[in-house]
């Protein structure tokens, strides 16, 4: 298929474009320099001229503190630009898939959230992403919005899982927040499912909001780090399990905007019904650890 990917240089976008190339799709992936998403005319023109059968939007202002400092950019990039993409897709007939986040959900109570759970963003980032969901569906009701969470597994754009492993391998102290949970999700799994939903006739007919995340039990950053570190010990990359200090969300003064405590999502029943499986969170973290260690090994061999 002819595929247009926005945000192809990001943590998820890199994996989506790489997976699409490997699968033999023809890809157009404009960079930030090629197309600043603040310029909605340029965004629309690009979609209209692209000839793309599927447009996937992995671009966002994804840093919570950047959104806090610059709410106008958060609004423009996370809501207005995706709506312009959706509207242009309505004109061309292209399939439009937009990424959203578990941070749109009401995260005040523990427990996994279903696709019909209440939305109540706790920060500017979540507000802008929720606005994006609503604007995209208004512009193009047939669009698909995939809510994802705690993306890891791209060694070139390390998440907290890879950063913890890097610190432990360097012999530095490691610590993680233990009273906040979500579903860690491998970017490779996200890419696999997005490409199916963009190319398969049955997958292309799915619209609305789906939750695209690992299955199994919710994990805190602390439990994610522990699973990764234990696996690194099993694989012989670490001589023994380092002490992993437990932190509390309320003490995390390095965060300037609020983090919701409990946003773990249930994997979408509609995706499962299409036969699209996701690993459980523990398997996801073990695979991500293996990939990171393999990438480190290649780096040091060069
Ligand atoms: N990371 C997570 O754990 C997580 C969790 C839940 C949901 N999500 C959602 O998943 C999606 C992908 O997240 P990610 O972590 O992969 O994102 P990311 O690594 O932050 O990448 C964002 C991408 O957007 C591009 N971008 C930002 N501002 C732009 C602008 N003004 N014009 C053009 N391009 C611009 C960036 O390009 P430059 O780098 O060149 O600026 C980059 O390619 C987003 O929708 C995010 O909200 C992420």
Tab-separated table of C-alpha atoms and ligand atoms in Angstrom:
chain	number	residue	atom	x	y	z
A	1	UNK	CA	0.000	0.000	0.000
A	2	UNK	CA	0.955	3.656	-0.354
A	3	UNK	CA	1.428	4.939	3.164
A	4	UNK	CA	1.877	8.463	4.525
A	5	UNK	CA	3.309	8.612	8.052
A	6	UNK	CA	3.466	11.795	10.102
A	7	UNK	CA	5.941	11.754	12.996
A	8	UNK	CA	8.131	9.119	11.356
A	9	UNK	CA	11.186	10.267	13.323
A	10	UNK	CA	9.573	9.674	16.735
A	11	UNK	CA	9.770	6.679	19.056
A	12	UNK	CA	6.766	4.954	17.489
A	13	UNK	CA	7.000	6.512	14.029
A	14	UNK	CA	10.508	5.130	13.468
A	15	UNK	CA	9.303	1.598	14.179
A	16	UNK	CA	6.139	2.028	12.081
A	17	UNK	CA	8.098	3.271	9.042
A	18	UNK	CA	10.782	0.595	9.446
A	19	UNK	CA	8.163	-2.180	9.752
A	20	UNK	CA	6.254	-0.780	6.758
A	21	UNK	CA	9.427	-0.757	4.624
A	22	UNK	CA	10.229	-4.319	5.657
A	23	UNK	CA	6.681	-5.350	4.683
A	24	UNK	CA	7.219	-3.813	1.218
A	25	UNK	CA	4.873	-0.827	1.534
A	26	UNK	CA	5.656	2.437	-0.290
A	27	UNK	CA	6.189	5.155	2.303
A	28	UNK	CA	6.167	8.897	2.412
A	29	UNK	CA	7.306	10.147	5.824
A	30	UNK	CA	7.682	13.943	5.914
A	31	UNK	CA	9.929	15.145	8.715
A	32	UNK	CA	9.257	18.117	10.982
A	33	UNK	CA	11.485	20.195	8.642
A	34	UNK	CA	9.498	19.031	5.568
A	35	UNK	CA	6.147	19.837	7.164
A	36	UNK	CA	5.626	21.747	10.380
A	37	UNK	CA	2.251	20.581	11.665
A	38	UNK	CA	1.473	24.122	12.817
A	39	UNK	CA	0.903	24.838	9.106
A	40	UNK	CA	-2.441	23.124	8.502
A	41	UNK	CA	-2.602	24.193	4.842
A	42	UNK	CA	0.701	22.403	4.264
A	43	UNK	CA	-0.620	19.339	6.153
A	44	UNK	CA	-3.776	19.212	4.003
A	45	UNK	CA	-1.849	19.762	0.754
A	46	UNK	CA	0.549	16.973	1.641
A	47	UNK	CA	-2.264	14.497	2.287
A	48	UNK	CA	-4.147	15.572	-0.859
A	49	UNK	CA	-1.053	15.272	-3.085
A	50	UNK	CA	0.363	12.115	-1.499
A	51	UNK	CA	-1.790	9.513	-3.237
A	52	UNK	CA	-1.709	7.640	0.075
A	53	UNK	CA	-4.221	4.857	0.655
A	54	UNK	CA	-3.490	5.060	4.373
A	55	UNK	CA	-2.315	7.932	6.559
A	56	UNK	CA	-0.936	7.162	10.027
A	57	UNK	CA	-0.325	10.022	12.456
A	58	UNK	CA	2.410	9.236	14.985
A	59	UNK	CA	3.298	12.919	15.453
A	60	UNK	CA	2.526	14.741	18.681
A	61	UNK	CA	3.865	17.060	21.299
A	62	UNK	CA	4.264	14.120	23.662
A	63	UNK	CA	6.226	15.763	26.486
A	64	UNK	CA	3.856	16.769	29.289
A	65	UNK	CA	6.103	19.608	30.397
A	66	UNK	CA	6.385	20.999	26.839
A	67	UNK	CA	2.578	20.985	26.659
A	68	UNK	CA	2.405	22.755	30.034
A	69	UNK	CA	4.854	25.440	28.911
A	70	UNK	CA	3.286	25.880	25.462
A	71	UNK	CA	-0.414	24.911	25.527
A	72	UNK	CA	-1.066	26.610	22.186
A	73	UNK	CA	1.423	24.313	20.420
A	74	UNK	CA	-0.104	21.321	22.233
A	75	UNK	CA	-3.530	22.342	20.909
A	76	UNK	CA	-2.270	22.956	17.368
A	77	UNK	CA	-0.151	19.810	17.000
A	78	UNK	CA	-2.234	17.373	19.046
A	79	UNK	CA	-5.715	18.474	17.977
A	80	UNK	CA	-5.875	20.941	15.051
A	81	UNK	CA	-3.297	19.217	12.803
A	82	UNK	CA	-4.818	15.713	13.216
A	83	UNK	CA	-8.249	17.181	12.368
A	84	UNK	CA	-6.764	18.704	9.186
A	85	UNK	CA	-5.301	15.291	8.276
A	86	UNK	CA	-8.686	13.645	8.891
A	87	UNK	CA	-10.527	16.201	6.761
A	88	UNK	CA	-8.052	15.800	3.892
A	89	UNK	CA	-8.449	11.995	4.135
A	90	UNK	CA	-12.205	12.493	3.870
A	91	UNK	CA	-11.599	14.162	0.507
A	92	UNK	CA	-9.155	11.571	-0.811
A	93	UNK	CA	-10.886	8.517	0.666
A	94	UNK	CA	-7.698	7.457	2.471
A	95	UNK	CA	-7.821	5.403	5.640
A	96	UNK	CA	-6.795	7.590	8.598
A	97	UNK	CA	-5.279	6.171	11.783
A	98	UNK	CA	-4.412	8.550	14.616
A	99	UNK	CA	-2.563	7.723	17.832
A	100	UNK	CA	-3.921	8.849	21.162
A	101	UNK	CA	-3.118	8.057	24.773
A	102	UNK	CA	-4.273	6.461	28.026
A	103	UNK	CA	-3.714	9.926	29.562
A	104	UNK	CA	-7.131	11.020	28.233
A	105	UNK	CA	-8.719	8.680	30.808
A	106	UNK	CA	-9.856	9.358	34.346
A	107	UNK	CA	-6.930	7.827	36.206
A	108	UNK	CA	-8.046	8.453	39.774
A	109	UNK	CA	-9.140	4.886	40.592
A	110	UNK	CA	-7.179	1.637	40.210
A	111	UNK	CA	-8.350	-0.998	37.734
A	112	UNK	CA	-8.142	-1.489	33.990
A	113	UNK	CA	-10.161	0.944	31.911
A	114	UNK	CA	-12.459	-0.190	29.102
A	115	UNK	CA	-12.949	1.682	25.816
A	116	UNK	CA	-16.140	3.196	27.244
A	117	UNK	CA	-14.488	4.386	30.476
A	118	UNK	CA	-14.817	8.022	31.429
A	119	UNK	CA	-12.330	10.546	30.039
A	120	UNK	CA	-10.963	13.131	32.450
A	121	UNK	CA	-7.471	14.257	31.487
A	122	UNK	CA	-5.290	15.381	34.395
A	123	UNK	CA	-2.948	17.615	32.382
A	124	UNK	CA	-2.665	19.876	29.326
A	125	UNK	CA	-1.171	17.046	27.243
A	126	UNK	CA	-4.154	14.767	27.983
A	127	UNK	CA	-6.604	17.598	27.314
A	128	UNK	CA	-5.030	18.336	23.928
A	129	UNK	CA	-5.028	14.633	22.997
A	130	UNK	CA	-8.695	14.224	23.995
A	131	UNK	CA	-9.547	17.276	21.941
A	132	UNK	CA	-7.654	15.635	19.055
A	133	UNK	CA	-9.740	12.448	19.378
A	134	UNK	CA	-12.991	14.422	19.245
A	135	UNK	CA	-11.906	16.695	16.378
A	136	UNK	CA	-10.637	13.773	14.269
A	137	UNK	CA	-13.893	11.829	14.660
A	138	UNK	CA	-15.933	14.912	13.876
A	139	UNK	CA	-13.946	15.521	10.670
A	140	UNK	CA	-13.944	11.864	9.653
A	141	UNK	CA	-16.251	9.469	11.529
A	142	UNK	CA	-14.619	6.513	9.731
A	143	UNK	CA	-11.186	7.347	11.208
A	144	UNK	CA	-9.551	4.965	13.650
A	145	UNK	CA	-8.052	6.282	16.870
A	146	UNK	CA	-5.652	3.930	18.625
A	147	UNK	CA	-5.012	4.799	22.262
A	148	UNK	CA	-1.575	3.539	23.242
A	149	UNK	CA	0.380	3.639	26.501
A	150	UNK	CA	3.949	3.540	27.859
A	151	UNK	CA	5.596	2.880	24.526
A	152	UNK	CA	8.927	1.092	24.765
A	153	UNK	CA	11.083	-1.129	22.592
A	154	UNK	CA	12.815	1.336	20.261
A	155	UNK	CA	16.465	1.347	21.399
A	156	UNK	CA	17.123	4.485	19.304
A	157	UNK	CA	14.520	6.422	21.329
A	158	UNK	CA	14.843	4.968	24.848
A	159	UNK	CA	11.824	4.813	27.143
A	160	UNK	CA	12.120	4.527	30.930
A	161	UNK	CA	12.651	0.750	30.507
A	162	UNK	CA	15.734	1.224	28.338
A	163	UNK	CA	16.961	4.162	30.463
A	164	UNK	CA	16.782	2.031	33.623
A	165	UNK	CA	18.691	-0.774	31.917
A	166	UNK	CA	21.314	1.699	30.683
A	167	UNK	CA	21.830	3.084	34.198
A	168	UNK	CA	22.077	-0.379	35.756
A	169	UNK	CA	24.572	-1.517	33.102
A	170	UNK	CA	26.656	1.593	33.854
A	171	UNK	CA	26.595	0.745	37.574
A	172	UNK	CA	24.508	3.815	38.446
A	173	UNK	CA	21.760	3.783	41.124
A	174	UNK	CA	18.281	2.945	39.845
A	175	UNK	CA	14.908	4.074	41.172
A	176	UNK	CA	11.327	4.046	39.874
A	177	UNK	CA	7.850	5.202	40.852
A	178	UNK	CA	5.800	2.376	42.353
A	179	UNK	CA	2.338	3.893	42.861
A	180	UNK	CA	1.383	4.681	39.268
A	181	UNK	CA	0.370	2.043	36.737
A	182	UNK	CA	-0.376	1.544	33.078
A	183	UNK	CA	0.318	-1.008	30.334
A	184	UNK	CA	3.865	-0.982	28.898
A	185	UNK	CA	3.558	-1.604	25.158
A	186	UNK	CA	6.165	-2.561	22.585
A	187	UNK	CA	6.376	-0.158	19.617
A	188	UNK	CA	6.904	-3.212	17.376
A	189	UNK	CA	3.504	-4.613	18.427
A	190	UNK	CA	1.861	-1.246	17.837
A	191	UNK	CA	3.429	-1.053	14.358
A	192	UNK	CA	2.350	-4.609	13.474
A	193	UNK	CA	-1.268	-3.886	14.345
A	194	UNK	CA	-1.415	-0.402	12.805
A	195	UNK	CA	-0.099	-1.747	9.504
A	196	UNK	CA	-2.701	-4.518	9.536
A	197	UNK	CA	-5.454	-2.007	10.272
A	198	UNK	CA	-4.186	0.160	7.436
A	199	UNK	CA	-3.909	-2.554	4.809
A	200	UNK	CA	-6.252	-5.471	5.539
A	201	UNK	CA	-9.820	-4.968	4.142
A	202	UNK	CA	-11.446	-6.138	7.402
A	203	UNK	CA	-9.054	-4.036	9.508
A	204	UNK	CA	-9.699	-0.973	7.337
A	205	UNK	CA	-13.403	-1.071	8.182
A	206	UNK	CA	-12.793	-0.539	11.911
A	207	UNK	CA	-13.554	2.992	13.118
A	208	UNK	CA	-13.800	4.951	16.360
A	209	UNK	CA	-11.587	4.484	19.399
A	210	UNK	CA	-9.641	1.309	20.178
A	211	UNK	CA	-7.211	0.657	23.033
A	212	UNK	CA	-3.992	-0.787	21.624
A	213	UNK	CA	-1.802	-2.027	24.467
A	214	UNK	CA	-0.278	-5.109	26.046
A	215	UNK	CA	-2.555	-7.537	27.862
A	216	UNK	CA	-2.173	-8.937	31.394
A	217	UNK	CA	-1.805	-7.125	34.682
A	218	UNK	CA	-1.153	-3.371	34.978
A	219	UNK	CA	2.452	-2.521	35.834
A	220	UNK	CA	4.018	0.346	37.734
A	221	UNK	CA	7.249	1.923	36.496
A	222	UNK	CA	8.878	0.098	39.423
A	223	UNK	CA	7.515	-3.337	38.439
A	224	UNK	CA	8.425	-2.696	34.770
A	225	UNK	CA	11.991	-1.835	35.777
A	226	UNK	CA	12.201	-4.908	38.035
A	227	UNK	CA	11.020	-7.262	35.258
A	228	UNK	CA	13.566	-5.760	32.838
A	229	UNK	CA	16.445	-5.864	35.345
A	230	UNK	CA	15.664	-9.458	36.398
A	231	UNK	CA	15.632	-10.512	32.751
A	232	UNK	CA	18.962	-8.754	32.168
A	233	UNK	CA	20.382	-10.828	35.058
A	234	UNK	CA	18.901	-14.059	33.583
A	235	UNK	CA	20.541	-13.216	30.255
A	236	UNK	CA	23.898	-12.606	31.932
A	237	UNK	CA	24.056	-8.904	31.064
A	238	UNK	CA	24.056	-7.940	34.758
A	239	UNK	CA	25.978	-9.927	37.383
A	240	UNK	CA	23.211	-9.538	39.998
A	241	UNK	CA	19.971	-7.679	40.576
A	242	UNK	CA	20.771	-4.074	41.556
A	243	UNK	CA	18.845	-2.399	44.392
A	244	UNK	CA	15.859	-0.651	42.806
A	245	UNK	CA	14.637	2.176	45.024
A	246	UNK	CA	10.881	2.743	45.268
A	247	UNK	CA	9.639	6.277	44.675
A	248	UNK	CA	6.176	7.800	45.170
A	249	UNK	CA	4.415	9.844	42.498
A	250	UNK	CA	3.721	12.640	45.002
A	251	UNK	CA	7.468	12.964	45.675
A	252	UNK	CA	8.383	13.231	41.987
A	253	UNK	CA	9.130	16.950	42.044
A	254	UNK	CA	10.859	16.658	38.658
A	255	UNK	CA	7.349	16.381	37.105
A	256	UNK	CA	5.857	19.853	36.758
A	257	UNK	CA	2.448	18.763	35.439
A	258	UNK	CA	0.114	16.198	37.038
A	259	UNK	CA	0.392	12.518	36.115
A	260	UNK	CA	-2.728	10.346	36.353
A	261	UNK	CA	-2.081	7.400	38.707
A	262	UNK	CA	-4.124	4.573	37.156
A	263	UNK	CA	-4.614	4.572	33.394
A	264	UNK	CA	-3.998	0.901	32.533
A	265	UNK	CA	-6.277	0.009	29.606
A	266	UNK	CA	-7.989	-3.209	28.584
A	267	UNK	CA	-6.824	-4.379	25.184
A	268	UNK	CA	-9.540	-3.659	22.609
A	269	UNK	CA	-12.109	-6.479	22.285
A	270	UNK	CA	-12.706	-5.368	18.675
A	271	UNK	CA	-9.017	-5.844	17.803
A	272	UNK	CA	-8.967	-9.205	19.583
A	273	UNK	CA	-12.066	-10.261	17.603
A	274	UNK	CA	-10.090	-9.630	14.382
A	275	UNK	CA	-7.521	-12.175	15.601
A	276	UNK	CA	-4.976	-9.443	16.367
A	277	UNK	CA	-3.157	-10.569	19.488
A	278	UNK	CA	-0.966	-8.594	21.886
A	279	UNK	CA	1.530	-10.102	24.355
A	280	UNK	CA	1.067	-9.708	28.083
A	281	UNK	CA	3.017	-6.908	29.727
A	282	UNK	CA	5.670	-9.225	31.207
A	283	UNK	CA	6.418	-10.829	27.820
A	284	UNK	CA	6.514	-7.352	26.257
A	285	UNK	CA	9.088	-6.150	28.813
A	286	UNK	CA	11.243	-9.255	28.419
A	287	UNK	CA	11.300	-8.845	24.621
A	288	UNK	CA	12.096	-5.136	24.933
A	289	UNK	CA	14.976	-5.965	27.306
A	290	UNK	CA	16.361	-8.539	24.860
A	291	UNK	CA	16.156	-6.063	21.976
A	292	UNK	CA	17.872	-3.318	23.977
A	293	UNK	CA	20.702	-5.619	25.082
A	294	UNK	CA	21.161	-6.884	21.505
A	295	UNK	CA	21.325	-3.282	20.221
A	296	UNK	CA	23.877	-2.371	22.917
A	297	UNK	CA	25.913	-5.422	22.045
A	298	UNK	CA	25.939	-4.414	18.328
A	299	UNK	CA	26.944	-0.860	19.271
A	300	UNK	CA	29.904	-2.001	21.352
A	301	UNK	CA	30.997	-4.469	18.629
A	302	UNK	CA	31.254	-1.582	16.106
B	1	LIG	N1	5.617	7.684	24.350
B	1	LIG	C1	4.638	7.149	25.044
B	1	LIG	O1	4.867	6.400	26.014
B	1	LIG	C2	3.206	7.423	24.663
B	1	LIG	C3	2.203	7.004	25.534
B	1	LIG	C4	0.871	7.200	25.174
B	1	LIG	C5	0.558	7.777	23.962
B	1	LIG	N2	1.548	8.199	23.136
B	1	LIG	C6	1.142	8.792	21.842
B	1	LIG	O2	1.716	7.995	20.820
B	1	LIG	C7	2.075	8.816	19.702
B	1	LIG	C8	3.556	8.618	19.395
B	1	LIG	O3	4.299	9.015	20.546
B	1	LIG	P1	5.890	8.956	20.537
B	1	LIG	O4	6.332	8.834	21.950
B	1	LIG	O5	6.354	7.986	19.507
B	1	LIG	O6	6.205	10.439	20.050
B	1	LIG	P2	7.629	11.170	19.953
B	1	LIG	O7	8.745	10.199	20.072
B	1	LIG	O8	7.594	12.331	20.879
B	1	LIG	O9	7.613	11.689	18.454
B	1	LIG	C9	6.793	12.752	18.075
B	1	LIG	C10	6.938	12.988	16.600
B	1	LIG	O10	6.155	14.147	16.269
B	1	LIG	C11	6.977	15.050	15.512
B	1	LIG	N3	6.555	16.423	15.728
B	1	LIG	C12	6.386	17.069	16.906
B	1	LIG	N4	6.037	18.350	16.689
B	1	LIG	C13	5.961	18.512	15.342
B	1	LIG	C14	5.641	19.601	14.480
B	1	LIG	N5	5.330	20.827	14.959
B	1	LIG	N6	5.663	19.401	13.150
B	1	LIG	C15	5.999	18.196	12.637
B	1	LIG	N7	6.314	17.115	13.387
B	1	LIG	C16	6.300	17.281	14.724
B	1	LIG	C17	8.385	14.799	16.032
B	1	LIG	O11	9.349	15.263	15.130
B	1	LIG	P3	10.662	16.027	15.722
B	1	LIG	O12	11.223	15.100	16.769
B	1	LIG	O13	11.531	16.214	14.547
B	1	LIG	O14	10.136	17.303	16.315
B	1	LIG	C18	8.383	13.271	16.154
B	1	LIG	O15	8.609	12.676	14.901
B	1	LIG	C19	1.674	10.230	20.082
B	1	LIG	O16	0.382	10.471	19.596
B	1	LIG	C20	1.643	10.210	21.604
B	1	LIG	O17	0.737	11.170	22.101
B	1	LIG	C21	2.852	8.040	23.462
